[in-house]
PDB file of C-alpha atoms in Angstrom:
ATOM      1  CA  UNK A  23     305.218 120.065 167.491  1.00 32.00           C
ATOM      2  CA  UNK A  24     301.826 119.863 166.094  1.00 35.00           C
ATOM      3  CA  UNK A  25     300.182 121.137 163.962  1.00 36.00           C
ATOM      4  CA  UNK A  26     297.525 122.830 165.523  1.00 37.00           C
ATOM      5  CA  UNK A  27     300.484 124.344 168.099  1.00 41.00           C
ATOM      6  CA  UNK A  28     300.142 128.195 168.234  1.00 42.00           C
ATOM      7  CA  UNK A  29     303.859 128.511 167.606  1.00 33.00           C
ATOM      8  CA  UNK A  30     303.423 127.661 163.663  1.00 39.00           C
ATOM      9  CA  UNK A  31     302.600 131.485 163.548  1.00 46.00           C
ATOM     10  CA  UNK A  32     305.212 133.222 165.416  1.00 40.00           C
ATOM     11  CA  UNK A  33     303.577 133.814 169.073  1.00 38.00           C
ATOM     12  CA  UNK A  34     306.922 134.143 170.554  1.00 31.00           C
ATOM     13  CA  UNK A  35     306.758 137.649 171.709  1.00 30.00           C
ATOM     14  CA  UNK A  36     305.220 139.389 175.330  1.00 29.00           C
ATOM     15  CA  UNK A  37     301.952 140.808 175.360  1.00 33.00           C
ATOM     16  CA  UNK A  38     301.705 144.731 175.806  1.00 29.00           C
ATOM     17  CA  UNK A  39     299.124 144.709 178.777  1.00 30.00           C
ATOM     18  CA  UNK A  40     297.389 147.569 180.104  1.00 33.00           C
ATOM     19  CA  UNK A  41     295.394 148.087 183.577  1.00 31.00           C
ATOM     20  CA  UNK A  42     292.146 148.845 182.882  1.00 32.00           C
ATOM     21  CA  UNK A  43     288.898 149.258 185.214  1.00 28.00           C
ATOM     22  CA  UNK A  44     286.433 146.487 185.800  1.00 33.00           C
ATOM     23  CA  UNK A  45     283.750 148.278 185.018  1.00 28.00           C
ATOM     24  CA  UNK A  46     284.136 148.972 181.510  1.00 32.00           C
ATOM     25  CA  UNK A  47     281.990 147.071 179.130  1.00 41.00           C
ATOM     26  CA  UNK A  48     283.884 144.051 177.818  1.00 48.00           C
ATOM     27  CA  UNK A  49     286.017 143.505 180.859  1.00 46.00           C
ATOM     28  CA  UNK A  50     283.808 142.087 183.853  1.00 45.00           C
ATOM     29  CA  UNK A  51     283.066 139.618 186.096  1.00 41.00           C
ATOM     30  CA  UNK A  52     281.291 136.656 185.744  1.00 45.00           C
ATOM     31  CA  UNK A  53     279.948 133.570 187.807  1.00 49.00           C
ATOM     32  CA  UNK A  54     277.453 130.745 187.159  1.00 48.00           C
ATOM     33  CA  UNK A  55     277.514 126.807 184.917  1.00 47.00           C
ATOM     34  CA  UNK A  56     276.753 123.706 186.142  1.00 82.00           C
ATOM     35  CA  UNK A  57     278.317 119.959 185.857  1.00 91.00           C
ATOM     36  CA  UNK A  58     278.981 120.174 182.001  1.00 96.00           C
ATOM     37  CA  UNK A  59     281.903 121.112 180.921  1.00 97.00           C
ATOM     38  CA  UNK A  60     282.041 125.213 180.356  1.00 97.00           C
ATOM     39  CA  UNK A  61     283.850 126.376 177.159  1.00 98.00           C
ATOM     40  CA  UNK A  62     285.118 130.105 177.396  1.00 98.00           C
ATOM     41  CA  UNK A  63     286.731 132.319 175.084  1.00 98.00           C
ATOM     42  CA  UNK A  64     290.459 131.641 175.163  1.00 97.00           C
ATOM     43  CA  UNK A  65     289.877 128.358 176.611  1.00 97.00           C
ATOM     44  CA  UNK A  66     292.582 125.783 175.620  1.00 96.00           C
ATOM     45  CA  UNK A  67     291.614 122.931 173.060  1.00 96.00           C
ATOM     46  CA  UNK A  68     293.376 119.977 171.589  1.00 95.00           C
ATOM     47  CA  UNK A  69     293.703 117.008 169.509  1.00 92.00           C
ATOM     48  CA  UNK A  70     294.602 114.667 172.323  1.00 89.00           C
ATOM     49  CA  UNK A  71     293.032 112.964 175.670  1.00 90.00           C
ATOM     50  CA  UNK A  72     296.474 112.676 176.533  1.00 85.00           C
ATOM     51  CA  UNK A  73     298.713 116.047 178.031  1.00 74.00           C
ATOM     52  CA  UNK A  74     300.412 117.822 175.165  1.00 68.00           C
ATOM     53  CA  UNK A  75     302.351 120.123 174.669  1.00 58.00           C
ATOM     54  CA  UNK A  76     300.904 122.721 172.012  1.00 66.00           C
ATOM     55  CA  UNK A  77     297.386 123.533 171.504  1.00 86.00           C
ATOM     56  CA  UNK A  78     294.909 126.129 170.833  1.00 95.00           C
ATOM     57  CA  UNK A  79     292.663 128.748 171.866  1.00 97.00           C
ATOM     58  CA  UNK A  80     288.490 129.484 171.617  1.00 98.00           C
ATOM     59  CA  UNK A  81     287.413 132.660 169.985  1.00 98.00           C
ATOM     60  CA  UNK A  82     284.052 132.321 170.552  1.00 98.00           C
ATOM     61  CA  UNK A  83     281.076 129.777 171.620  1.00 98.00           C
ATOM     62  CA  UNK A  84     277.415 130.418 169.786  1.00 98.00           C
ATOM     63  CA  UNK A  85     274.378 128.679 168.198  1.00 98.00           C
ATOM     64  CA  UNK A  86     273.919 127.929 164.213  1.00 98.00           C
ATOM     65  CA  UNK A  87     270.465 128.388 162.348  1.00 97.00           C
ATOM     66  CA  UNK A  88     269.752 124.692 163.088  1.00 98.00           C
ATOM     67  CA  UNK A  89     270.233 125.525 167.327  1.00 98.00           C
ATOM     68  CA  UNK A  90     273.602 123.197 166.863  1.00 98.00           C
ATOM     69  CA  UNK A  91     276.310 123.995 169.829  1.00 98.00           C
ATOM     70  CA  UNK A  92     279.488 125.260 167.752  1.00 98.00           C
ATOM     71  CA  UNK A  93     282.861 127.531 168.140  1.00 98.00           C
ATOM     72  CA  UNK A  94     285.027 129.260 166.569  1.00 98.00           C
ATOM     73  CA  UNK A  95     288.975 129.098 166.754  1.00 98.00           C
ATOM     74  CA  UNK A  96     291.730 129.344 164.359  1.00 97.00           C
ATOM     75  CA  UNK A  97     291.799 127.455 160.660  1.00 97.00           C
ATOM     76  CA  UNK A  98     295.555 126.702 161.286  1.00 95.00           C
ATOM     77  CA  UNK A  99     295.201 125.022 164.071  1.00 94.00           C
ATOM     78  CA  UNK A 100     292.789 122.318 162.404  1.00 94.00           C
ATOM     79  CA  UNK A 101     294.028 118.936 161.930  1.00 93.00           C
ATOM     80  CA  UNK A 102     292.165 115.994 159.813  1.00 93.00           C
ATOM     81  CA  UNK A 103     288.953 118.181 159.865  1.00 94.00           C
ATOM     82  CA  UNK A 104     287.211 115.044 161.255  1.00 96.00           C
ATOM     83  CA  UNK A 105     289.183 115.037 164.813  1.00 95.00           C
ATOM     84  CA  UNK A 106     287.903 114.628 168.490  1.00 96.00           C
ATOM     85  CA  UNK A 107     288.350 118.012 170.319  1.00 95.00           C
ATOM     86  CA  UNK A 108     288.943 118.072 174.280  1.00 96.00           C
ATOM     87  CA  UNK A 109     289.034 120.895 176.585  1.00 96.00           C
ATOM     88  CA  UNK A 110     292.865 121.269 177.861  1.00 94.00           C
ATOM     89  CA  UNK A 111     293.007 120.865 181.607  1.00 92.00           C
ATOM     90  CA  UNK A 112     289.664 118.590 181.080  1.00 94.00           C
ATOM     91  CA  UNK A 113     290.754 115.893 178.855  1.00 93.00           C
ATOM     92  CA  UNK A 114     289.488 113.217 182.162  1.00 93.00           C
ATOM     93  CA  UNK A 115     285.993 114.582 181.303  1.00 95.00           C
ATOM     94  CA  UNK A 116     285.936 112.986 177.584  1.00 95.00           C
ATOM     95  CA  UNK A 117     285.832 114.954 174.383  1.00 96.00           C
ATOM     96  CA  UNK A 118     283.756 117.827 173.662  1.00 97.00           C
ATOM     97  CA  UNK A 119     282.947 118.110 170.428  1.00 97.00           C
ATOM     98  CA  UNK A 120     284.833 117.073 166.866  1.00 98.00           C
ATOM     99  CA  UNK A 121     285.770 119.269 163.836  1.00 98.00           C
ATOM    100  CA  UNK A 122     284.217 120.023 160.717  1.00 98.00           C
ATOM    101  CA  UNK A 123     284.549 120.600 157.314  1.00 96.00           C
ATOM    102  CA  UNK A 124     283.649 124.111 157.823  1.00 98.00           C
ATOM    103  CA  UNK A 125     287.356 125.425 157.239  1.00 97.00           C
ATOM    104  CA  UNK A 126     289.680 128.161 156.192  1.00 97.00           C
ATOM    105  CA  UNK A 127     293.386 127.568 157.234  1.00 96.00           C
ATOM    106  CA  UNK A 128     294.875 130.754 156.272  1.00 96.00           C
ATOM    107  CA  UNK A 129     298.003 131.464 154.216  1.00 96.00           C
ATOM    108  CA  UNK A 130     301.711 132.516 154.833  1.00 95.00           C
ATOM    109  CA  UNK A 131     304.135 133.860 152.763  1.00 94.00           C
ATOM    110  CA  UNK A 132     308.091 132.110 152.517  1.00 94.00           C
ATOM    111  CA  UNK A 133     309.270 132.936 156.180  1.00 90.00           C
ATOM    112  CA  UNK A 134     305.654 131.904 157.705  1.00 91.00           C
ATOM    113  CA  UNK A 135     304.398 134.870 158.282  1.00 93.00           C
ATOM    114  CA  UNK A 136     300.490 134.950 157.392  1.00 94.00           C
ATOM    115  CA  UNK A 137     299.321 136.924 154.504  1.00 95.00           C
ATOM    116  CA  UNK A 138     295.912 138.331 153.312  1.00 95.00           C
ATOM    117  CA  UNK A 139     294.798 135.926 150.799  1.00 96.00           C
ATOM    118  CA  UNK A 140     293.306 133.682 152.483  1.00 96.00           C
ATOM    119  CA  UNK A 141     290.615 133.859 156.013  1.00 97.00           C
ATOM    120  CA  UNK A 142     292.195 132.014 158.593  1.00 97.00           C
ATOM    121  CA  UNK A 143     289.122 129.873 161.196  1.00 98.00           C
ATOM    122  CA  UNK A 144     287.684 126.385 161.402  1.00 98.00           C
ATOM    123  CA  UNK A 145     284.293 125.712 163.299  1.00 98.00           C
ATOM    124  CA  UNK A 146     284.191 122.978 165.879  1.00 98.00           C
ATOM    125  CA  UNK A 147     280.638 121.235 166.344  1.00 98.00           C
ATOM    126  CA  UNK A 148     280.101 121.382 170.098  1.00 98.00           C
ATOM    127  CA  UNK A 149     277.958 117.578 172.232  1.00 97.00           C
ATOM    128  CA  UNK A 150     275.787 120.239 174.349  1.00 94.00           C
ATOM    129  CA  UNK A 151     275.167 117.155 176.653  1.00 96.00           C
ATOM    130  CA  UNK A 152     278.798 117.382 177.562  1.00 97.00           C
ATOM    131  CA  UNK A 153     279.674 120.979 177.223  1.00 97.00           C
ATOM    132  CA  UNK A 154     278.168 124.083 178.011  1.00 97.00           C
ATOM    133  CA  UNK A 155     279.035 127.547 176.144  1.00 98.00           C
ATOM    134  CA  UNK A 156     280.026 130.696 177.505  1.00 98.00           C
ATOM    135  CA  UNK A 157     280.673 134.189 176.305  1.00 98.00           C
ATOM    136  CA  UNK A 158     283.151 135.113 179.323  1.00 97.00           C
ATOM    137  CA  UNK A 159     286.778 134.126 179.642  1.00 97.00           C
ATOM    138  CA  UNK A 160     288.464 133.231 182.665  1.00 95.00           C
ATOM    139  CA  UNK A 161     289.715 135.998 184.728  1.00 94.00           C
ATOM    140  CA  UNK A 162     293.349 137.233 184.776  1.00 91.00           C
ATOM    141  CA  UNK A 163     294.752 137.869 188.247  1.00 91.00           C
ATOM    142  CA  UNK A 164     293.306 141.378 188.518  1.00 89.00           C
ATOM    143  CA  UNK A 165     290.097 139.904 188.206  1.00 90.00           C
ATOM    144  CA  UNK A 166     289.878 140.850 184.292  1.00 88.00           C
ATOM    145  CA  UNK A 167     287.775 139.395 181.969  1.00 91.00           C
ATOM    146  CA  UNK A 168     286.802 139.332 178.290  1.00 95.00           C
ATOM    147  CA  UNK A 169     283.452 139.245 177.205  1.00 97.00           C
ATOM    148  CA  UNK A 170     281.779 138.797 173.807  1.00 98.00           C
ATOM    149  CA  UNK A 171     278.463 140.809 173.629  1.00 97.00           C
ATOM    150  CA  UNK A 172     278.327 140.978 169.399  1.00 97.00           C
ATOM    151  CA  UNK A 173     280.712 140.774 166.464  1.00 98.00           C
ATOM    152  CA  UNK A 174     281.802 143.862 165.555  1.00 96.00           C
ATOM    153  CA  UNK A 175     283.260 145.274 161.977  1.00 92.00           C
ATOM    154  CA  UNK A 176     286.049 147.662 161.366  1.00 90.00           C
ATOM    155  CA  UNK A 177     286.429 149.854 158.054  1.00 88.00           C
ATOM    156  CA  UNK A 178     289.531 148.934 156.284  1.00 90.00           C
ATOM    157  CA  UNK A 179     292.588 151.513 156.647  1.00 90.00           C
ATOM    158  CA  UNK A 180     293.726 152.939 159.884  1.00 85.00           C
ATOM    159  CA  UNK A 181     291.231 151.915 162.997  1.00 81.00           C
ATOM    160  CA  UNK A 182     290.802 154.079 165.571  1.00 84.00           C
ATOM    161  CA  UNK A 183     289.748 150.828 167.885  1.00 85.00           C
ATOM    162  CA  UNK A 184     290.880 152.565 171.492  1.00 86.00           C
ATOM    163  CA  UNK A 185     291.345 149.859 174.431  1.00 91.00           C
ATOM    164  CA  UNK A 186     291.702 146.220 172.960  1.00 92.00           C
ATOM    165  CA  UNK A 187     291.590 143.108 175.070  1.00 94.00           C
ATOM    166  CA  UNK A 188     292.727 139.654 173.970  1.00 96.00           C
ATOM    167  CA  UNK A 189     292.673 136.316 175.793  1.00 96.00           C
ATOM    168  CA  UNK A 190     294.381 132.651 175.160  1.00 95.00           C
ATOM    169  CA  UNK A 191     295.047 129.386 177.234  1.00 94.00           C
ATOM    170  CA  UNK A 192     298.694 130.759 177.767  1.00 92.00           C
ATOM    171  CA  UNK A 193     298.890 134.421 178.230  1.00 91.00           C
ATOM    172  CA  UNK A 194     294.929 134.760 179.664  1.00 93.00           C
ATOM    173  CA  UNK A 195     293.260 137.983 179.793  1.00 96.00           C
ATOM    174  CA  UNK A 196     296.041 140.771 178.468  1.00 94.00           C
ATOM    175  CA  UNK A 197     295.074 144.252 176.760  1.00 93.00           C
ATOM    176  CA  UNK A 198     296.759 147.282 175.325  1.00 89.00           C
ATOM    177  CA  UNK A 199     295.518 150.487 173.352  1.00 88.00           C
ATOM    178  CA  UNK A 200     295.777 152.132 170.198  1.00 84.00           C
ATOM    179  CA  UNK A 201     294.508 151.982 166.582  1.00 85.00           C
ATOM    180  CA  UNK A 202     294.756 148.968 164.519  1.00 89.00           C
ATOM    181  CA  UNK A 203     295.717 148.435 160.551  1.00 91.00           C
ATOM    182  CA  UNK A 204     292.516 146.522 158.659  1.00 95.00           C
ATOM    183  CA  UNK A 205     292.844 144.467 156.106  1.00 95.00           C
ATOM    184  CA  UNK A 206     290.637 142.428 153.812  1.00 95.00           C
ATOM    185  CA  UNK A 207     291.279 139.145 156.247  1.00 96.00           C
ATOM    186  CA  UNK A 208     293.650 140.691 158.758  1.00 96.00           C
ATOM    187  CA  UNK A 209     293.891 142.972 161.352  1.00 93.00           C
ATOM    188  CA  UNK A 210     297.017 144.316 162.436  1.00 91.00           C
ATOM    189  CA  UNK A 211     297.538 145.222 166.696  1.00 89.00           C
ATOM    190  CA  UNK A 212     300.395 146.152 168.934  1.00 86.00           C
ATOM    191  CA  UNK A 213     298.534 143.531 171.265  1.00 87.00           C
ATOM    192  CA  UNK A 214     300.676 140.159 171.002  1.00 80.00           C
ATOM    193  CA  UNK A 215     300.312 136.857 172.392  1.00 83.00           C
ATOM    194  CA  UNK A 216     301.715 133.989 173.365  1.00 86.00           C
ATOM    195  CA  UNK A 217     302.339 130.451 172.101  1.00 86.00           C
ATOM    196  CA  UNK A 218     298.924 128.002 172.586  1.00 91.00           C
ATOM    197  CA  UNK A 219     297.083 131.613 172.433  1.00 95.00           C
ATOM    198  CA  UNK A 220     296.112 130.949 168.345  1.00 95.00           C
ATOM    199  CA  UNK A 221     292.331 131.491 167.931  1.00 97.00           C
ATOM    200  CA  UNK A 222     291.530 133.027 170.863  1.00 97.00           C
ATOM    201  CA  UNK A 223     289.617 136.542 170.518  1.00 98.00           C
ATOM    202  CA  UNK A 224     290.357 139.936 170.094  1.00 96.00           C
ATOM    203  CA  UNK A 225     287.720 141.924 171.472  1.00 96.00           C
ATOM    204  CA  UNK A 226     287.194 145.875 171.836  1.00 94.00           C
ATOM    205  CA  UNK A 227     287.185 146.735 175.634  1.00 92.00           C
ATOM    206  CA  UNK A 228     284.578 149.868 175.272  1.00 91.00           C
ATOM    207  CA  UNK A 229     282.117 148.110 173.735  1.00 94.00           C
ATOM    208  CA  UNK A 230     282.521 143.956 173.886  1.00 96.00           C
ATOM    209  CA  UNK A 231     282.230 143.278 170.390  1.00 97.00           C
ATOM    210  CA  UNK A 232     284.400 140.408 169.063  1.00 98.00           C
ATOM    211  CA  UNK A 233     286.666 141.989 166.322  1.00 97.00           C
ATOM    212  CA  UNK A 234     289.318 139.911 165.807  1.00 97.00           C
ATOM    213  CA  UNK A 235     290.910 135.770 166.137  1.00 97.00           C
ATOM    214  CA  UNK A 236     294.340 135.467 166.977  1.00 96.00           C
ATOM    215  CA  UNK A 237     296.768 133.963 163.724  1.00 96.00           C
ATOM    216  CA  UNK A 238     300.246 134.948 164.620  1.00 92.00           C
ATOM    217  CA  UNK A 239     302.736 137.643 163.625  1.00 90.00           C
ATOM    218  CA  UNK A 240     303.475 140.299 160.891  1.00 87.00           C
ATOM    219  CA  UNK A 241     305.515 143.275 160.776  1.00 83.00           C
ATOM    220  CA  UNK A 242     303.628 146.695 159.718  1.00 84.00           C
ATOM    221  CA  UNK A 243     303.457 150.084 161.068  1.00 77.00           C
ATOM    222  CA  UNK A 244     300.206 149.129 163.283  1.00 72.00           C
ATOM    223  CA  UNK A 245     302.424 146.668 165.202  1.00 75.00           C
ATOM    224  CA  UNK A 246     303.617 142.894 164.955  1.00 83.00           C
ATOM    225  CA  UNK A 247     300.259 141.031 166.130  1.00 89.00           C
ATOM    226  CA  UNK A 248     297.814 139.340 163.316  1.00 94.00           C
ATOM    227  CA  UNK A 249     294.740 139.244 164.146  1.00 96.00           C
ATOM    228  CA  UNK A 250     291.069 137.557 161.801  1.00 97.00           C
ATOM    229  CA  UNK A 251     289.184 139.650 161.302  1.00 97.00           C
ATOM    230  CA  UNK A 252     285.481 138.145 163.124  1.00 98.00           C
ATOM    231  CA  UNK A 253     283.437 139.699 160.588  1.00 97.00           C
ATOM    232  CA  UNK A 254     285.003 138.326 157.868  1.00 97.00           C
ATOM    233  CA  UNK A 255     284.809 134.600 159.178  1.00 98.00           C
ATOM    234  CA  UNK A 256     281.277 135.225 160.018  1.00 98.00           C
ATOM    235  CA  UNK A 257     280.574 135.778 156.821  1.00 97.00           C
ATOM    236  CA  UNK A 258     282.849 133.235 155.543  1.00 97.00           C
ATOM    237  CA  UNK A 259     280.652 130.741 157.852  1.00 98.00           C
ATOM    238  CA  UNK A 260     277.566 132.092 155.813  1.00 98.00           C
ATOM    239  CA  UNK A 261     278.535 131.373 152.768  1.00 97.00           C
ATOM    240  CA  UNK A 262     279.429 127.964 153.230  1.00 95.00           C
ATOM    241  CA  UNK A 263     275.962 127.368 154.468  1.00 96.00           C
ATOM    242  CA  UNK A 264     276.116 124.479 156.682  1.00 95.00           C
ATOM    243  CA  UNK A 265     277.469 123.795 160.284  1.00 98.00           C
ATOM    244  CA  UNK A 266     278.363 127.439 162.004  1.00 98.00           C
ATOM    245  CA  UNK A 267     275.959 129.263 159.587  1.00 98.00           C
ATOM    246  CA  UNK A 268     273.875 131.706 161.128  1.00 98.00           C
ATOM    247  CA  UNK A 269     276.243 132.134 163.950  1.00 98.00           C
ATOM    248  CA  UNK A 270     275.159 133.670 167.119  1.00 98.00           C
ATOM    249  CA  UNK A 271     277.376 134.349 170.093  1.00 98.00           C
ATOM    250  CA  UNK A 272     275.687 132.468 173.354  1.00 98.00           C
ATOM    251  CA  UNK A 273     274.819 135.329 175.674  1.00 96.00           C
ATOM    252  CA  UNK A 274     275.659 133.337 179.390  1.00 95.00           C
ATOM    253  CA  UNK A 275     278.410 133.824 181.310  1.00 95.00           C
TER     254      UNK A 275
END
């Protein structure tokens, strides 16, 4: 199994999923691209032009202060930090982009669960003459969708985050409700995923905004699911200063 293979971090439980309406904000539908490749949130990615069998997810797709084509998954999945990245299912179409340097890959304590200490991301420099970003997953078969409309922020302590939608290559679109437990890096959710579903986004359902990147699994009273906090790898991103810096989410569907 590789190492950028979701399963490193304990996705090996169902997702809670909840109906919800289509028309609440964050959950729509969405249409238009054109003969690039389109990169969604919760897309699959991997290391590989060849079929694998572990990868990871997308978080999220957006521009840098220098107009650079980037995204946003998880820092455990990241391999030499210099690697080709396709899109899974689109390997035939080449490679979309390649890692950077631009890197946190979390931390775990003895058993492998993570911990706080460390953020948990990596930022993956997109070819925008190959690829084309998008801030609206693929739908799940009642038609459900995630979209990013802003990165929100959460107080740390108890949450009161209401209807919370998450998406990955292997579970897709999948939500449940309640509050959530915020840490300084992590979030803690009764929302769990699947194996292949690391780095794809946690996003609140009422209002879009991209709170959270899937890591893996840790027992506490909020539930099982761990979660990175967005805000904190924005920042993160920030302070490093160079490719990702200035992120902004790409606004097409």
């Amino acid at each position: 199994m590789t190492r950028g293979c979701a399963v490193k971090r304990g996705f090996v439980a169902s997702s809670v999923v909840a109906a919800l309406a289509l028309t609440i904000p964050g959950v729509a539908v969405a249409g238009g691209g054109d003969d690039r490749v389109v990169l969604r949130p919760g897309d699959g990615i991997t290391f590989s032009p060849d079929p694998a069998p572990g990868w990871c997810s997308v978080a999220a797709v957006g521009r840098d202060h220098a107009n650079r084509l980037v995204a946003v998954t998880a820092g455990h999945c990241r391999q030499s930090g210099s690697a080709l990245i396709w899109k899974v299912g689109e390997q035939h179409r080449g490679p979309v982009g390649i890692e950077t340097d631009v890197a946190s890959t979390g931390s775990v304590d003895p058993i492998g669960f993570p911990t706080d200490e460390a953020p948990d991301y990596a930022v993956l420099l997109l070819d925008d003459t190959k690829v084309r970003g998008s801030n609206t997953s693929e739908p799940n078969d009642r038609g459900q969708r995630v979209v990013l409309e802003s990165v929100g922020s959460l107080a740390p302590g108890d949450s009161a985050v209401g209807v919370q939608c998450a998406t990955g290559r292997t579970n897709g679109v999948a939500c449940a409700s309640g509050g959530m437990l915020v840490d300084e890096n992590l979030m803690s959710s009764a929302l769990l995923m699947k194996p292949g579903d690391s780095g794809g986004p946690l996003v609140r359902a009422d209002t879009g905004e991209w709170i959270g990147l899937s890591v893996g699994y840790r027992p506490t009273r909020r539930g099982l699911a761990a979660y990175q906090r967005a805000d904190r790898i924005i920042e993160e991103i920030d302070a490093h200063g160079g490719i990702g810096a200035g992120f902004t989410l790409v606004d097409a569907p």
